[in-house]
Amino acid sequence: MAERRSPAAAFADRFATASKSGALTLAEIPFLRQINVRVDPESPAAADLGAALGVALPVSPGTAVRSGEVTVAWQGPDEWLVIGPEGYEAEPLRAALGDRHGSVVDVSAQRTTLLVGGPRAREVLAHGCAIDLHPSVFGPGAVAQTMLARAQVVLLPQQDGFLVLVRSSFAVYLAEWLLDAATEYVT
């Protein structure tokens, strides 16, 4: 069996070099489990899914909640993205949904996750992102689907930076773009 390789694995050394200044941290967090959940938020199934996750599905647009190592990010009126560590299983969510109307689909292979952290993270991202990244507007507990450079991403602010979930097919492009955008902060 072939060794599993993440979409941005080739950038590990360049990300490490760019992170040496302390102004910025760039890294890939490969193989996070990503599960798309679709269900009517007012149905009993939504409550059962929340119980299985250990946290209610957020119903306010642009919000994300955490329960331990799992983040549940609002994606639409009846859609959420569950992000967990490698090995996190979708089966308890499928069991909670049962045969009721909705879906639980593992979409982990669709995206990889890039970490953009450090004191200059917001400035680097602002070079290619049209949303207001100020912490009073877009801080931990928020989520946005937006464009970063020319790549569609899911952006999750964290205490120490941002998780950038990008489609695997755009990972190389976005890694190169981030390294270029970071040049003025890492030299």
PDB file of C-alpha atoms in Angstrom:
ATOM      1  CA  MET A   1       0.000   0.000   0.000  1.00  0.00           C
ATOM      2  CA  ALA A   2       1.336   3.449  -0.921  1.00  0.00           C
ATOM      3  CA  GLU A   3       2.224   5.909   1.806  1.00  0.00           C
ATOM      4  CA  ARG A   4      -0.406   8.592   2.355  1.00  0.00           C
ATOM      5  CA  ARG A   5       0.793  12.037   1.270  1.00  0.00           C
ATOM      6  CA  SER A   6      -0.909  15.320   2.091  1.00  0.00           C
ATOM      7  CA  PRO A   7      -1.566  17.929  -0.618  1.00  0.00           C
ATOM      8  CA  ALA A   8       0.928  20.474   0.773  1.00  0.00           C
ATOM      9  CA  ALA A   9       3.556  18.036   2.101  1.00  0.00           C
ATOM     10  CA  ALA A  10       6.170  19.403  -0.288  1.00  0.00           C
ATOM     11  CA  PHE A  11       5.968  22.788   1.468  1.00  0.00           C
ATOM     12  CA  ALA A  12       6.933  21.637   4.973  1.00  0.00           C
ATOM     13  CA  ASP A  13      10.544  22.869   4.736  1.00  0.00           C
ATOM     14  CA  ARG A  14       9.599  26.185   3.139  1.00  0.00           C
ATOM     15  CA  PHE A  15       6.869  26.748   5.725  1.00  0.00           C
ATOM     16  CA  ALA A  16       9.366  25.993   8.514  1.00  0.00           C
ATOM     17  CA  THR A  17      11.877  28.455   7.040  1.00  0.00           C
ATOM     18  CA  ALA A  18       9.220  31.177   6.744  1.00  0.00           C
ATOM     19  CA  SER A  19       8.203  30.558  10.353  1.00  0.00           C
ATOM     20  CA  LYS A  20      11.695  31.101  11.827  1.00  0.00           C
ATOM     21  CA  SER A  21      11.310  34.879  12.214  1.00  0.00           C
ATOM     22  CA  GLY A  22       8.565  34.482  14.829  1.00  0.00           C
ATOM     23  CA  ALA A  23       6.368  37.015  13.030  1.00  0.00           C
ATOM     24  CA  LEU A  24       4.436  34.309  11.245  1.00  0.00           C
ATOM     25  CA  THR A  25       3.774  30.598  11.471  1.00  0.00           C
ATOM     26  CA  LEU A  26       2.910  28.643   8.343  1.00  0.00           C
ATOM     27  CA  ALA A  27       2.194  24.928   8.466  1.00  0.00           C
ATOM     28  CA  GLU A  28      -0.046  22.275   7.064  1.00  0.00           C
ATOM     29  CA  ILE A  29      -2.199  20.276   9.472  1.00  0.00           C
ATOM     30  CA  PRO A  30      -2.802  17.254   7.280  1.00  0.00           C
ATOM     31  CA  PHE A  31      -5.517  14.644   7.456  1.00  0.00           C
ATOM     32  CA  LEU A  32      -7.984  16.378   9.749  1.00  0.00           C
ATOM     33  CA  ARG A  33     -11.337  14.598   9.588  1.00  0.00           C
ATOM     34  CA  GLN A  34     -13.972  16.764   7.915  1.00  0.00           C
ATOM     35  CA  ILE A  35     -17.590  15.638   7.953  1.00  0.00           C
ATOM     36  CA  ASN A  36     -20.400  17.456   6.169  1.00  0.00           C
ATOM     37  CA  VAL A  37     -23.702  17.328   8.065  1.00  0.00           C
ATOM     38  CA  ARG A  38     -27.032  18.314   6.515  1.00  0.00           C
ATOM     39  CA  VAL A  39     -30.214  18.317   8.613  1.00  0.00           C
ATOM     40  CA  ASP A  40     -33.159  20.557   9.452  1.00  0.00           C
ATOM     41  CA  PRO A  41     -31.854  22.529  12.460  1.00  0.00           C
ATOM     42  CA  GLU A  42     -35.265  22.395  14.160  1.00  0.00           C
ATOM     43  CA  SER A  43     -35.687  18.648  13.832  1.00  0.00           C
ATOM     44  CA  PRO A  44     -35.173  16.121  16.600  1.00  0.00           C
ATOM     45  CA  ALA A  45     -32.336  14.710  14.462  1.00  0.00           C
ATOM     46  CA  ALA A  46     -30.405  17.991  14.883  1.00  0.00           C
ATOM     47  CA  ALA A  47     -30.678  17.696  18.658  1.00  0.00           C
ATOM     48  CA  ASP A  48     -29.522  14.067  18.499  1.00  0.00           C
ATOM     49  CA  LEU A  49     -26.548  15.052  16.324  1.00  0.00           C
ATOM     50  CA  GLY A  50     -25.675  17.783  18.827  1.00  0.00           C
ATOM     51  CA  ALA A  51     -25.790  15.229  21.628  1.00  0.00           C
ATOM     52  CA  ALA A  52     -23.477  12.916  19.664  1.00  0.00           C
ATOM     53  CA  LEU A  53     -21.067  15.829  19.066  1.00  0.00           C
ATOM     54  CA  GLY A  54     -21.216  17.056  22.662  1.00  0.00           C
ATOM     55  CA  VAL A  55     -22.310  20.507  21.490  1.00  0.00           C
ATOM     56  CA  ALA A  56     -25.440  21.851  19.803  1.00  0.00           C
ATOM     57  CA  LEU A  57     -25.216  22.627  16.101  1.00  0.00           C
ATOM     58  CA  PRO A  58     -24.677  26.406  15.807  1.00  0.00           C
ATOM     59  CA  VAL A  59     -27.625  28.116  14.118  1.00  0.00           C
ATOM     60  CA  SER A  60     -26.255  31.653  13.841  1.00  0.00           C
ATOM     61  CA  PRO A  61     -24.645  32.391  10.472  1.00  0.00           C
ATOM     62  CA  GLY A  62     -20.862  32.600  10.527  1.00  0.00           C
ATOM     63  CA  THR A  63     -20.384  30.847  13.863  1.00  0.00           C
ATOM     64  CA  ALA A  64     -18.376  27.853  15.002  1.00  0.00           C
ATOM     65  CA  VAL A  65     -18.402  25.984  18.307  1.00  0.00           C
ATOM     66  CA  ARG A  66     -15.930  23.573  19.885  1.00  0.00           C
ATOM     67  CA  SER A  67     -16.304  20.467  21.967  1.00  0.00           C
ATOM     68  CA  GLY A  68     -12.916  19.090  22.960  1.00  0.00           C
ATOM     69  CA  GLU A  69     -10.940  18.493  19.763  1.00  0.00           C
ATOM     70  CA  VAL A  70     -13.978  18.862  17.511  1.00  0.00           C
ATOM     71  CA  THR A  71     -15.142  22.076  15.839  1.00  0.00           C
ATOM     72  CA  VAL A  72     -18.606  22.432  14.314  1.00  0.00           C
ATOM     73  CA  ALA A  73     -18.738  25.245  11.748  1.00  0.00           C
ATOM     74  CA  TRP A  74     -21.964  26.707  10.345  1.00  0.00           C
ATOM     75  CA  GLN A  75     -21.957  26.483   6.545  1.00  0.00           C
ATOM     76  CA  GLY A  76     -25.584  27.278   5.710  1.00  0.00           C
ATOM     77  CA  PRO A  77     -29.092  27.185   7.185  1.00  0.00           C
ATOM     78  CA  ASP A  78     -29.088  23.371   7.224  1.00  0.00           C
ATOM     79  CA  GLU A  79     -25.392  22.560   6.766  1.00  0.00           C
ATOM     80  CA  TRP A  80     -22.394  22.217   9.085  1.00  0.00           C
ATOM     81  CA  LEU A  81     -18.791  21.131   8.753  1.00  0.00           C
ATOM     82  CA  VAL A  82     -17.505  18.981  11.611  1.00  0.00           C
ATOM     83  CA  ILE A  83     -13.710  19.148  11.907  1.00  0.00           C
ATOM     84  CA  GLY A  84     -11.903  16.681  14.112  1.00  0.00           C
ATOM     85  CA  PRO A  85      -8.513  15.034  14.504  1.00  0.00           C
ATOM     86  CA  GLU A  86      -7.347  12.290  12.187  1.00  0.00           C
ATOM     87  CA  GLY A  87      -9.233   9.161  13.096  1.00  0.00           C
ATOM     88  CA  TYR A  88     -12.365  10.933  14.318  1.00  0.00           C
ATOM     89  CA  GLU A  89     -15.218   8.705  13.193  1.00  0.00           C
ATOM     90  CA  ALA A  90     -18.408   9.729  11.403  1.00  0.00           C
ATOM     91  CA  GLU A  91     -20.259   6.580  12.447  1.00  0.00           C
ATOM     92  CA  PRO A  92     -21.636   7.966  15.757  1.00  0.00           C
ATOM     93  CA  LEU A  93     -23.079  10.884  13.782  1.00  0.00           C
ATOM     94  CA  ARG A  94     -24.628   8.540  11.218  1.00  0.00           C
ATOM     95  CA  ALA A  95     -26.107   6.520  14.073  1.00  0.00           C
ATOM     96  CA  ALA A  96     -27.521   9.689  15.681  1.00  0.00           C
ATOM     97  CA  LEU A  97     -29.152  10.661  12.375  1.00  0.00           C
ATOM     98  CA  GLY A  98     -30.466   7.144  11.786  1.00  0.00           C
ATOM     99  CA  ASP A  99     -32.896   6.836   8.907  1.00  0.00           C
ATOM    100  CA  ARG A 100     -34.253  10.358   9.324  1.00  0.00           C
ATOM    101  CA  HIS A 101     -33.989  13.010   6.600  1.00  0.00           C
ATOM    102  CA  GLY A 102     -30.448  14.405   6.417  1.00  0.00           C
ATOM    103  CA  SER A 103     -26.922  13.326   5.596  1.00  0.00           C
ATOM    104  CA  VAL A 104     -23.544  12.729   7.206  1.00  0.00           C
ATOM    105  CA  VAL A 105     -20.744  12.546   4.630  1.00  0.00           C
ATOM    106  CA  ASP A 106     -16.989  12.279   5.195  1.00  0.00           C
ATOM    107  CA  VAL A 107     -15.405  14.942   2.954  1.00  0.00           C
ATOM    108  CA  SER A 108     -11.906  14.727   4.470  1.00  0.00           C
ATOM    109  CA  ALA A 109     -10.175  14.026   1.162  1.00  0.00           C
ATOM    110  CA  GLN A 110     -11.707  17.154  -0.358  1.00  0.00           C
ATOM    111  CA  ARG A 111      -9.587  19.656   1.614  1.00  0.00           C
ATOM    112  CA  THR A 112      -6.400  20.091   3.554  1.00  0.00           C
ATOM    113  CA  THR A 113      -5.839  22.536   6.392  1.00  0.00           C
ATOM    114  CA  LEU A 114      -3.190  25.239   6.489  1.00  0.00           C
ATOM    115  CA  LEU A 115      -2.291  27.076   9.679  1.00  0.00           C
ATOM    116  CA  VAL A 116      -1.474  30.762   9.383  1.00  0.00           C
ATOM    117  CA  GLY A 117      -0.477  31.988  12.826  1.00  0.00           C
ATOM    118  CA  GLY A 118       1.625  34.535  14.632  1.00  0.00           C
ATOM    119  CA  PRO A 119       1.471  38.317  15.075  1.00  0.00           C
ATOM    120  CA  ARG A 120       1.413  38.989  11.303  1.00  0.00           C
ATOM    121  CA  ALA A 121      -1.169  36.339  10.341  1.00  0.00           C
ATOM    122  CA  ARG A 122      -4.024  38.818   9.825  1.00  0.00           C
ATOM    123  CA  GLU A 123      -1.859  41.095   7.701  1.00  0.00           C
ATOM    124  CA  VAL A 124      -0.745  38.246   5.452  1.00  0.00           C
ATOM    125  CA  LEU A 125      -4.300  37.011   4.957  1.00  0.00           C
ATOM    126  CA  ALA A 126      -5.573  40.556   4.362  1.00  0.00           C
ATOM    127  CA  HIS A 127      -3.406  40.715   1.224  1.00  0.00           C
ATOM    128  CA  GLY A 128      -5.819  38.334  -0.475  1.00  0.00           C
ATOM    129  CA  CYS A 129      -9.036  38.286   1.553  1.00  0.00           C
ATOM    130  CA  ALA A 130     -11.846  40.834   1.288  1.00  0.00           C
ATOM    131  CA  ILE A 131     -13.455  40.181   4.685  1.00  0.00           C
ATOM    132  CA  ASP A 132     -12.644  42.241   7.774  1.00  0.00           C
ATOM    133  CA  LEU A 133     -10.224  40.110   9.793  1.00  0.00           C
ATOM    134  CA  HIS A 134     -10.075  42.400  12.840  1.00  0.00           C
ATOM    135  CA  PRO A 135     -10.464  40.286  16.013  1.00  0.00           C
ATOM    136  CA  SER A 136     -13.470  42.338  17.172  1.00  0.00           C
ATOM    137  CA  VAL A 137     -15.282  41.342  13.974  1.00  0.00           C
ATOM    138  CA  PHE A 138     -13.773  37.982  13.068  1.00  0.00           C
ATOM    139  CA  GLY A 139     -12.296  36.247  16.076  1.00  0.00           C
ATOM    140  CA  PRO A 140     -12.481  32.783  17.633  1.00  0.00           C
ATOM    141  CA  GLY A 141     -15.985  31.388  17.337  1.00  0.00           C
ATOM    142  CA  ALA A 142     -16.444  32.750  13.824  1.00  0.00           C
ATOM    143  CA  VAL A 143     -16.224  31.021  10.450  1.00  0.00           C
ATOM    144  CA  ALA A 144     -16.416  32.272   6.871  1.00  0.00           C
ATOM    145  CA  GLN A 145     -16.478  30.745   3.445  1.00  0.00           C
ATOM    146  CA  THR A 146     -14.557  33.234   1.350  1.00  0.00           C
ATOM    147  CA  MET A 147     -11.919  33.691  -1.308  1.00  0.00           C
ATOM    148  CA  LEU A 148      -8.252  33.883  -0.345  1.00  0.00           C
ATOM    149  CA  ALA A 149      -6.277  35.023  -3.344  1.00  0.00           C
ATOM    150  CA  ARG A 150      -8.141  33.025  -6.033  1.00  0.00           C
ATOM    151  CA  ALA A 151      -8.927  29.981  -3.907  1.00  0.00           C
ATOM    152  CA  GLN A 152     -12.199  29.272  -2.163  1.00  0.00           C
ATOM    153  CA  VAL A 153     -11.512  28.562   1.511  1.00  0.00           C
ATOM    154  CA  VAL A 154     -13.188  28.018   4.848  1.00  0.00           C
ATOM    155  CA  LEU A 155     -11.515  30.382   7.306  1.00  0.00           C
ATOM    156  CA  LEU A 156     -11.597  29.668  11.055  1.00  0.00           C
ATOM    157  CA  PRO A 157      -9.938  32.150  13.421  1.00  0.00           C
ATOM    158  CA  GLN A 158      -8.179  30.563  16.403  1.00  0.00           C
ATOM    159  CA  GLN A 159      -6.528  32.079  19.489  1.00  0.00           C
ATOM    160  CA  ASP A 160      -3.125  31.821  17.808  1.00  0.00           C
ATOM    161  CA  GLY A 161      -4.000  32.416  14.158  1.00  0.00           C
ATOM    162  CA  PHE A 162      -6.261  30.951  11.500  1.00  0.00           C
ATOM    163  CA  LEU A 163      -7.106  27.572  10.090  1.00  0.00           C
ATOM    164  CA  VAL A 164      -7.478  27.798   6.334  1.00  0.00           C
ATOM    165  CA  LEU A 165      -9.339  24.851   4.839  1.00  0.00           C
ATOM    166  CA  VAL A 166      -8.614  24.730   1.122  1.00  0.00           C
ATOM    167  CA  ARG A 167      -9.550  22.246  -1.576  1.00  0.00           C
ATOM    168  CA  SER A 168      -6.757  19.780  -2.168  1.00  0.00           C
ATOM    169  CA  SER A 169      -6.489  20.816  -5.812  1.00  0.00           C
ATOM    170  CA  PHE A 170      -5.763  24.424  -4.740  1.00  0.00           C
ATOM    171  CA  ALA A 171      -3.376  23.590  -1.873  1.00  0.00           C
ATOM    172  CA  VAL A 172      -0.169  24.051  -3.880  1.00  0.00           C
ATOM    173  CA  TYR A 173      -1.399  27.337  -5.355  1.00  0.00           C
ATOM    174  CA  LEU A 174      -2.408  28.681  -1.939  1.00  0.00           C
ATOM    175  CA  ALA A 175       0.820  27.515  -0.278  1.00  0.00           C
ATOM    176  CA  GLU A 176       2.838  29.380  -2.908  1.00  0.00           C
ATOM    177  CA  TRP A 177       0.608  32.433  -2.526  1.00  0.00           C
ATOM    178  CA  LEU A 178       0.992  32.438   1.281  1.00  0.00           C
ATOM    179  CA  LEU A 179       4.771  32.188   1.030  1.00  0.00           C
ATOM    180  CA  ASP A 180       4.828  35.101  -1.427  1.00  0.00           C
ATOM    181  CA  ALA A 181       2.439  37.212   0.686  1.00  0.00           C
ATOM    182  CA  ALA A 182       4.555  36.514   3.785  1.00  0.00           C
ATOM    183  CA  THR A 183       7.848  37.640   2.208  1.00  0.00           C
ATOM    184  CA  GLU A 184       7.853  41.115   3.784  1.00  0.00           C
ATOM    185  CA  TYR A 185       7.261  39.664   7.267  1.00  0.00           C
ATOM    186  CA  VAL A 186       9.768  36.839   7.296  1.00  0.00           C
ATOM    187  CA  THR A 187      12.957  38.341   5.911  1.00  0.00           C
TER     188      THR A 187
END
